[in-house]
Coordinates of C-alpha atoms in Angstrom, one line a residue:
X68 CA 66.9 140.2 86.5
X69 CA 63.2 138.9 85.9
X70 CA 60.4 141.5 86.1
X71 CA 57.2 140.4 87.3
X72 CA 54.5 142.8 85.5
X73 CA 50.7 142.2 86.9
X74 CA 48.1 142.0 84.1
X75 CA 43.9 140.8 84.2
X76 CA 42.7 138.6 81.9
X77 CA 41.7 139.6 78.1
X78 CA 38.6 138.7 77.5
X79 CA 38.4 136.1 73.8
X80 CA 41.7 134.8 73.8
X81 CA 40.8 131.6 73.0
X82 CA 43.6 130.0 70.2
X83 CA 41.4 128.4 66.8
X84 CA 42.6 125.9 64.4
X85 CA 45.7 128.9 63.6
X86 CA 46.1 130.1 66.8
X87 CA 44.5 133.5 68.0
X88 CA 43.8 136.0 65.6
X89 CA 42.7 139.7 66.1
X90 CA 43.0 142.8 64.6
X91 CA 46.0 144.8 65.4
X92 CA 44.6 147.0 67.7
X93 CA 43.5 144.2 69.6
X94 CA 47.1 142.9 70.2
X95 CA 48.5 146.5 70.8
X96 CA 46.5 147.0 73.6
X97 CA 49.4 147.2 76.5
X98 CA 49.8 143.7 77.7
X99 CA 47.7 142.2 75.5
X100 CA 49.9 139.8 73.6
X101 CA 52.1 139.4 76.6
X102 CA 49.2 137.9 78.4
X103 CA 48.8 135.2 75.8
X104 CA 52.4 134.2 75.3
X105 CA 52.3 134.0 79.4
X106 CA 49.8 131.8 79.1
X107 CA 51.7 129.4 76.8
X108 CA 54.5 129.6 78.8
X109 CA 52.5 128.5 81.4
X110 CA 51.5 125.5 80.3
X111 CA 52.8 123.7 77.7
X112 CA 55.8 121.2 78.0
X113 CA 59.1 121.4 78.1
X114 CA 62.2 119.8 79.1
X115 CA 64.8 121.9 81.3
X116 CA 67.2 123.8 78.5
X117 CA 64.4 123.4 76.2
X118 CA 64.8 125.5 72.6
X119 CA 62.3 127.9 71.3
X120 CA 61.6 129.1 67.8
X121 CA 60.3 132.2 66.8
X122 CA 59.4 133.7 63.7
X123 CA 57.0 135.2 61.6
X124 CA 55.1 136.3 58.2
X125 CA 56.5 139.9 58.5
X126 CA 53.3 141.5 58.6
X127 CA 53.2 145.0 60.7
X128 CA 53.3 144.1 64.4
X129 CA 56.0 141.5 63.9
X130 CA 59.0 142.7 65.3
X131 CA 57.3 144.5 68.3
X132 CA 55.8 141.2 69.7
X133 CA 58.5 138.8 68.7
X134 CA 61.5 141.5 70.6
X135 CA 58.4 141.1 73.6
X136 CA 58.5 137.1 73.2
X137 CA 62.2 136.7 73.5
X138 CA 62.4 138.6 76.4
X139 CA 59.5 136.5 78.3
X140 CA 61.0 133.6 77.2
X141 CA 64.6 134.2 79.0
X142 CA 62.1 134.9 82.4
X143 CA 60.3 131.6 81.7
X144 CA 63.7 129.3 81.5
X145 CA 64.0 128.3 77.9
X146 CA 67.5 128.3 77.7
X147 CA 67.6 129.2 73.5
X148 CA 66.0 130.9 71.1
X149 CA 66.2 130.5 67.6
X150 CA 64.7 133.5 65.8
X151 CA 64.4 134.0 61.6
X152 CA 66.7 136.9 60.6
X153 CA 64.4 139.9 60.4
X154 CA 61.9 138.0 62.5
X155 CA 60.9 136.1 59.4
X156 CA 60.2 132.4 59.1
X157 CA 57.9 131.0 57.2
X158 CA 55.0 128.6 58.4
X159 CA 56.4 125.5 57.4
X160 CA 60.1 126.7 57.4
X161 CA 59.5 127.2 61.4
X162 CA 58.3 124.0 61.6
X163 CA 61.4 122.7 60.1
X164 CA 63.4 124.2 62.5
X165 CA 61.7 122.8 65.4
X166 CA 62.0 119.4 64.3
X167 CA 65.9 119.8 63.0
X168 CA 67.2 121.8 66.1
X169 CA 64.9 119.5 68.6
X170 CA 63.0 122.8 69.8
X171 CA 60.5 122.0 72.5
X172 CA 58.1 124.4 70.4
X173 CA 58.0 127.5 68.6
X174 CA 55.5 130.9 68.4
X175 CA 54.5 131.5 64.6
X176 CA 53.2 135.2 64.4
X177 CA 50.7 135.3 61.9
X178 CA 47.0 135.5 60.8
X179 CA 47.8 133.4 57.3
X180 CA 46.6 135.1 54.2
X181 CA 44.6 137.7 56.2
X182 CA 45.8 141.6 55.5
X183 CA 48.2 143.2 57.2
X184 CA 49.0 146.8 57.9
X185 CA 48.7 148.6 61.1
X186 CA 44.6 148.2 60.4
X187 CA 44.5 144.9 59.9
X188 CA 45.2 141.6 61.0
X189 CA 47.5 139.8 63.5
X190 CA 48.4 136.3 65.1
X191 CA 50.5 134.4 67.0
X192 CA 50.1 130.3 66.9
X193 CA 52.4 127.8 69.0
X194 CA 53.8 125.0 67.5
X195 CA 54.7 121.5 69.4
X196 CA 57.9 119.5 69.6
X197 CA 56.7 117.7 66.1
X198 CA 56.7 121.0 64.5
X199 CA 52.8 121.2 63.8
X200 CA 49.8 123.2 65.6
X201 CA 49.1 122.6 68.9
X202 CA 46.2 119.9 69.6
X203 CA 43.4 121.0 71.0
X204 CA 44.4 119.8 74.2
X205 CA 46.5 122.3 74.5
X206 CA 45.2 125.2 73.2
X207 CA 42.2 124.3 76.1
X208 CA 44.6 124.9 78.4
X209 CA 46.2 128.0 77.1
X210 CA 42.9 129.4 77.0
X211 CA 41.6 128.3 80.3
X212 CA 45.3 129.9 81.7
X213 CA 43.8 133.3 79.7
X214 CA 41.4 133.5 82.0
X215 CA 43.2 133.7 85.2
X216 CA 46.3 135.2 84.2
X217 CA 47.6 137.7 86.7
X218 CA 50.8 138.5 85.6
X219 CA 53.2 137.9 82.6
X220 CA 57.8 138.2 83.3
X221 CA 60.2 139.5 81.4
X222 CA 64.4 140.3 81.0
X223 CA 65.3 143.2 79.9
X224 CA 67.6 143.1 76.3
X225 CA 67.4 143.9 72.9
X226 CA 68.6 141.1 69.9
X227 CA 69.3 142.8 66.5
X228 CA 66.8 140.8 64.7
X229 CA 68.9 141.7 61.2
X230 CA 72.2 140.5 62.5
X231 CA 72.9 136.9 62.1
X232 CA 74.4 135.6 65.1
X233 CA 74.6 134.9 69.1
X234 CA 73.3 137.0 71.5
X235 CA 72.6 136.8 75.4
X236 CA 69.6 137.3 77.5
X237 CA 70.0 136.9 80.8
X238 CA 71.1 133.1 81.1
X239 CA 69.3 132.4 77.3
X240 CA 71.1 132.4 74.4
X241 CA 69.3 133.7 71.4
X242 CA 70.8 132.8 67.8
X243 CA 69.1 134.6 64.8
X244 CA 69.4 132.1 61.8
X245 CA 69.5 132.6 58.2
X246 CA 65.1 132.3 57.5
X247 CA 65.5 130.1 54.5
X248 CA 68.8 128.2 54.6
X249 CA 67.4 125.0 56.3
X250 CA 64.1 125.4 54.0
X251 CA 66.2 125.7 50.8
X252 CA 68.6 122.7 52.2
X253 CA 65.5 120.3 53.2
X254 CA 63.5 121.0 49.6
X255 CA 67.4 120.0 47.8
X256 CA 67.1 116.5 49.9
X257 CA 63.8 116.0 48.9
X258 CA 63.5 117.0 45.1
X259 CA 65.8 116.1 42.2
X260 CA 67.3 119.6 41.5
X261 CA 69.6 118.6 38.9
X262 CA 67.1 117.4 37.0
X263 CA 65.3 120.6 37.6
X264 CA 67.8 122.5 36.6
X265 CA 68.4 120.5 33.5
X266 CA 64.7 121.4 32.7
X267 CA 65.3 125.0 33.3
X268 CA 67.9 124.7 31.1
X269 CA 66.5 123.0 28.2
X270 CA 63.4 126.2 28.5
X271 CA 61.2 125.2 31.6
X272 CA 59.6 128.8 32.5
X273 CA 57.7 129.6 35.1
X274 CA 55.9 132.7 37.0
X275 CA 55.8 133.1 41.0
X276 CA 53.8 135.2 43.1
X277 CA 55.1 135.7 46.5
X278 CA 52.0 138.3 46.9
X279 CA 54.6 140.6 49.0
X280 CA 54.7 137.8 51.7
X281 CA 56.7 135.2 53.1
X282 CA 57.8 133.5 50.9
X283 CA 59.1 136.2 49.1
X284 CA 63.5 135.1 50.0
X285 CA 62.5 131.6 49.8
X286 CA 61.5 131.8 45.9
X287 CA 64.1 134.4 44.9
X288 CA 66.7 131.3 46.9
X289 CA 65.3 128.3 45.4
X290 CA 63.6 129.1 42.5
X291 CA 66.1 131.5 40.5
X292 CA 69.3 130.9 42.5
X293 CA 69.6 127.4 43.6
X294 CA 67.2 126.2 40.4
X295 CA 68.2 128.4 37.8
X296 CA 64.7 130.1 36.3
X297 CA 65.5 133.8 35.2
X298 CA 65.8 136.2 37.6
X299 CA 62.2 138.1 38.0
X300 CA 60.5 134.6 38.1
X301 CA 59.8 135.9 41.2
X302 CA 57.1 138.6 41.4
X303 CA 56.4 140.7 44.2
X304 CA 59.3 139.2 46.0
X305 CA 60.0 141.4 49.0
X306 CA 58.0 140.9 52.0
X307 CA 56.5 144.1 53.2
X308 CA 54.6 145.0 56.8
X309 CA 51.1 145.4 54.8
X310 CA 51.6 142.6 52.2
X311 CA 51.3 146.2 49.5
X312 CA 48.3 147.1 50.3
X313 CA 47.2 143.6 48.9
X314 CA 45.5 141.0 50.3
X315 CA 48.3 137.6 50.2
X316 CA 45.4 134.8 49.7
X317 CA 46.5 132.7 46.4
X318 CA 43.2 132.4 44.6
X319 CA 41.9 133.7 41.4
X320 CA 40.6 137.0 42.9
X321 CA 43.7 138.2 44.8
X322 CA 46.4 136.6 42.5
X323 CA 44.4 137.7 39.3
X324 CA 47.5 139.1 37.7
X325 CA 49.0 136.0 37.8
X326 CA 45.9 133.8 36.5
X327 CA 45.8 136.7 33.6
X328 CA 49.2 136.1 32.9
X329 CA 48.7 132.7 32.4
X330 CA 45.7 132.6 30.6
X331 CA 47.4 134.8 27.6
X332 CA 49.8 133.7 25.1
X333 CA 53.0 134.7 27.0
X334 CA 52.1 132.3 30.0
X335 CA 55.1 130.1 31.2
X336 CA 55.0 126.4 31.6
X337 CA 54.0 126.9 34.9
X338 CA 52.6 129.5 37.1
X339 CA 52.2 129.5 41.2
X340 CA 51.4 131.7 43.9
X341 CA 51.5 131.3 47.8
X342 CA 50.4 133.0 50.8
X343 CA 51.2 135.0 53.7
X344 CA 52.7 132.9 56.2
X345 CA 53.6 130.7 53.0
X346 CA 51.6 127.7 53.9
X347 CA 49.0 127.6 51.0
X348 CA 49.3 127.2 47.5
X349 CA 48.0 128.3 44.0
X350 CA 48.7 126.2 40.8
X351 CA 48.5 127.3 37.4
X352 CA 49.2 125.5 34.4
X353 CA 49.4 127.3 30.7
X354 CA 45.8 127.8 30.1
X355 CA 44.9 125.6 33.5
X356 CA 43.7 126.2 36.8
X357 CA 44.4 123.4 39.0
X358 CA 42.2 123.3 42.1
X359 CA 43.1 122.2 45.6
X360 CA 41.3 118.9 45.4
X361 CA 43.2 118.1 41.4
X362 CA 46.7 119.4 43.1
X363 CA 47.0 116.9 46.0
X364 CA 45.1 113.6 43.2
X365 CA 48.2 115.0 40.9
X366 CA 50.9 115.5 43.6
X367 CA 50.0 111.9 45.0
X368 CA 50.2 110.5 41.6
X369 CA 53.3 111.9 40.4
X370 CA 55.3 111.3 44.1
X371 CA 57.2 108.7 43.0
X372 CA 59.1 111.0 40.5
X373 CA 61.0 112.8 43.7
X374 CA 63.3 111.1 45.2
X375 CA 62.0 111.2 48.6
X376 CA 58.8 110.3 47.8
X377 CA 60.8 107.1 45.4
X378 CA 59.8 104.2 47.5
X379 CA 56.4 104.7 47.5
X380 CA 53.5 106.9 50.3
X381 CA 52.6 105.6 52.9
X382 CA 49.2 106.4 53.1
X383 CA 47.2 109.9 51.4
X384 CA 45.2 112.2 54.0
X385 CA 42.6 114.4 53.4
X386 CA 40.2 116.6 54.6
X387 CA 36.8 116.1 54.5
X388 CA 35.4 118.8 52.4
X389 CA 38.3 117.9 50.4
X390 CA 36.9 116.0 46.9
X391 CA 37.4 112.4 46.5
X392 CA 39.9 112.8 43.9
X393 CA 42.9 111.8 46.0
X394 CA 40.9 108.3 47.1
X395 CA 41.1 107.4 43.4
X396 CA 44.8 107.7 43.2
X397 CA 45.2 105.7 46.3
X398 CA 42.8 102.9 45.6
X399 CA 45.2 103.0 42.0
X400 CA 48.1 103.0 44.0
X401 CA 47.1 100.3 46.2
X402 CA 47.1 102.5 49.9
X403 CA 45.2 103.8 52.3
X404 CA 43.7 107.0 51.8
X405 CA 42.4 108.9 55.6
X406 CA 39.5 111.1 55.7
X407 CA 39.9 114.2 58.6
X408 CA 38.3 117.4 60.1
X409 CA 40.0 120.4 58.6
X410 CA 42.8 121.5 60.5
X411 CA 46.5 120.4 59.9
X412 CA 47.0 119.2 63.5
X413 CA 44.4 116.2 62.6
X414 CA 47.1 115.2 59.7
X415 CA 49.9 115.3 62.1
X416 CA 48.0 112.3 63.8
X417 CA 48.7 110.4 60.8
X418 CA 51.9 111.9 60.1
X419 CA 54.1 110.6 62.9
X420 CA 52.3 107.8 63.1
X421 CA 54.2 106.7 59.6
X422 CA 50.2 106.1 58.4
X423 CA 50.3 108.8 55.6
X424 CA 52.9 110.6 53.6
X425 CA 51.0 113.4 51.5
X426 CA 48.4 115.4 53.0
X427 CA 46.2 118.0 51.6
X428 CA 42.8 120.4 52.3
X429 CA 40.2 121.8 50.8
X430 CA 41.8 126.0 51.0
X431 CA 44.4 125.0 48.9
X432 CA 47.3 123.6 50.9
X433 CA 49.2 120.7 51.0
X434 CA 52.3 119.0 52.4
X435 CA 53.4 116.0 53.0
X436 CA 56.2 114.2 56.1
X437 CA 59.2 116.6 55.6
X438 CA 57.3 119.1 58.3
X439 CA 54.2 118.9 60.0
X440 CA 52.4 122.2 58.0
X441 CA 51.0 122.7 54.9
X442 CA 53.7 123.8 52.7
X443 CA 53.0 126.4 49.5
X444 CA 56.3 126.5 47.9
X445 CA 57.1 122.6 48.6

């Protein structure tokens, strides 16, 4: 049966380039985040038996709001959930499964590389159809529904987040996935892993910091299971409610153990580090720090070597604070290279227009057609 619970509008819950972010007092006020997800409901698209996807950077808060969000969505008439085991999906992982399972959208709880902890930071972001951020179209009117929201619905039932399987809702079905098997299975299409793997074998090394995030099961997968680097490749793999006490932004302050690491004379070949939602990226060589603006010249350069990437880009987009390295390779490669606002959702522009195939912005992330996000560990 659908409850009907009367609320007032919050005042400032109007969605930035990542969705709204607050601390997590903010969001635990009672009704707070259920006014918000109302107000997507409200307004945004979808087809009748439309799919949603939930997940989440497992940052404190998590759970509470995403067992909130499946309920309101079984009052709203989506007719399936698909939820991350343990309410985890990464960024770009959730915007995999949007586009593979033809989700109308999907709720990303997370505030990025922000802290977590029950002191700290929290966010929830919707995603469209295409799997990327919602255009600002749309987060207008979310926001404008903010404002005159007067009540938010609900269906009682509880989904064991750490069971994978089917449940029931109401009359909506809720399937918790596995969080990284269509990750792991879309980065095997798009990457040689037997050559990888030969490399690994022959003494490739490398060191990855999954800064007790996200992205945390997706390394210790990939990297050391499905790729074949040593296990402890992986450093601070286990994703924890406040990150360890640390603060999960890959740069040379808050991954210093890493850069020290591969500064010395142990270092690996290669050393990497990604965020909390597991969007952005930090790349190390041996005795080299590679910024943001190097990492997408070098990734647009070297495409050709994966085999998706074999027949050639399409086009290179960057942002504009983003240094004209990446122009460089395109005017050598002979294609377009797209200058945009910062904000992923300007890329996705590009994207599903088939104009540009690798993407990449000044904070350190970068991504190319296989989703419509930044990806870290792509």
């Amino acid at each position: 049966m659908i409850q009907t619970v009367p609320t007032t509008p919050f005042e400032g819950q109007k969605p930035g380039t990542s969705g709204l972010r607050k601390k997590v007092r903010v969001f635990q006020q009672p009704g707070y985040a259920e006014a918000f997800i109302q107000s997507v409901f409200d307004v945004v698209e979808r087809p009748a038996g439309a799919a949603l996807v939930i997940g989440g950077d497992g940052r404190f808060h998590n759970r509470t709001v995403i067992a909130r969000a499946i309920q309101m969505a079984a009052a709203n008439g989506y007719a399936r959930v698909l939820v991350g085991q343990g309410g985890i999906l990464s960024t770009p992982a959730a915007s995999h499964v949007i586009r593979k399972y033809g989700a109308s959208g999907g709720l990303i709880l997370s505030a990025s590389h922000n802290p977590g902890g029950p002191d700290e930071d929290f966010g929830i972001k919707y995603n469209i159809a295409n799997g990327g951020p919602a255009p600002e179209a749309v987060t207008e009117a979310i926001y404008a529904r903010t404002q005159v929201i007067d009540r938010w619905m609900m269906v009682e039932g509880d989904v064991d987040l750490d069971r994978i399987g089917t449940s029931q809702i109401g009359d909506m079905t809720v399937d918790v996935i596995d969080s990284v098997a269509d990750y792991a299975d879309l980065m095997e299409e798009l990457f040689d892993f037997d050559a990888i793997r030969a490399a690994v074998h022959d003494g490739l090394s490398m060191a990855f910091d999954a800064m007790h995030a996200v992205t945390g099961p997706y390394a210790h997968e990939i990297l050391e299971r499905r790729l074949g680097f040593r296990e402890g490749t992986v450093h601070n793999g286990h994703p924890l409610e406040d990150f360890g006490g640390h603060h999960p932004d890959p740069n040379l302050v808050h991954a210093r153990v890493l850069y020290d690491l591969m500064m010395s004379d142990d270092a690996p070949a290669l050393g990497a580090a990604s965020d909390g939602d597991g969007d952005r990226n930090l790349i190390i060589g041996k005795g080299v720090f590679i910024t943001p603006s190097d990492s997408l010249a070098m990734l647009a350069a070297n495409a050709h070597l994966a085999p998706a990437y074999a027949g050639g880009l399409k086009g290179i987009a960057r942002s504009m604070p983003t240094s004209a390295a990446a122009d460089r390779v395109a005017a050598a490669l002979g294609i377009p290279l797209w200058e945009t606002p910062t904000g992923w959702k300007f890329f996705g522009t590009l994207l599903d227009a088939g104009m540009a195939t690798i993407c990449g912005e000044e904070s350190a992330g970068t991504g190319s057609d296989h989703v419509r996000e930044k990806d870290g560990l792509w």
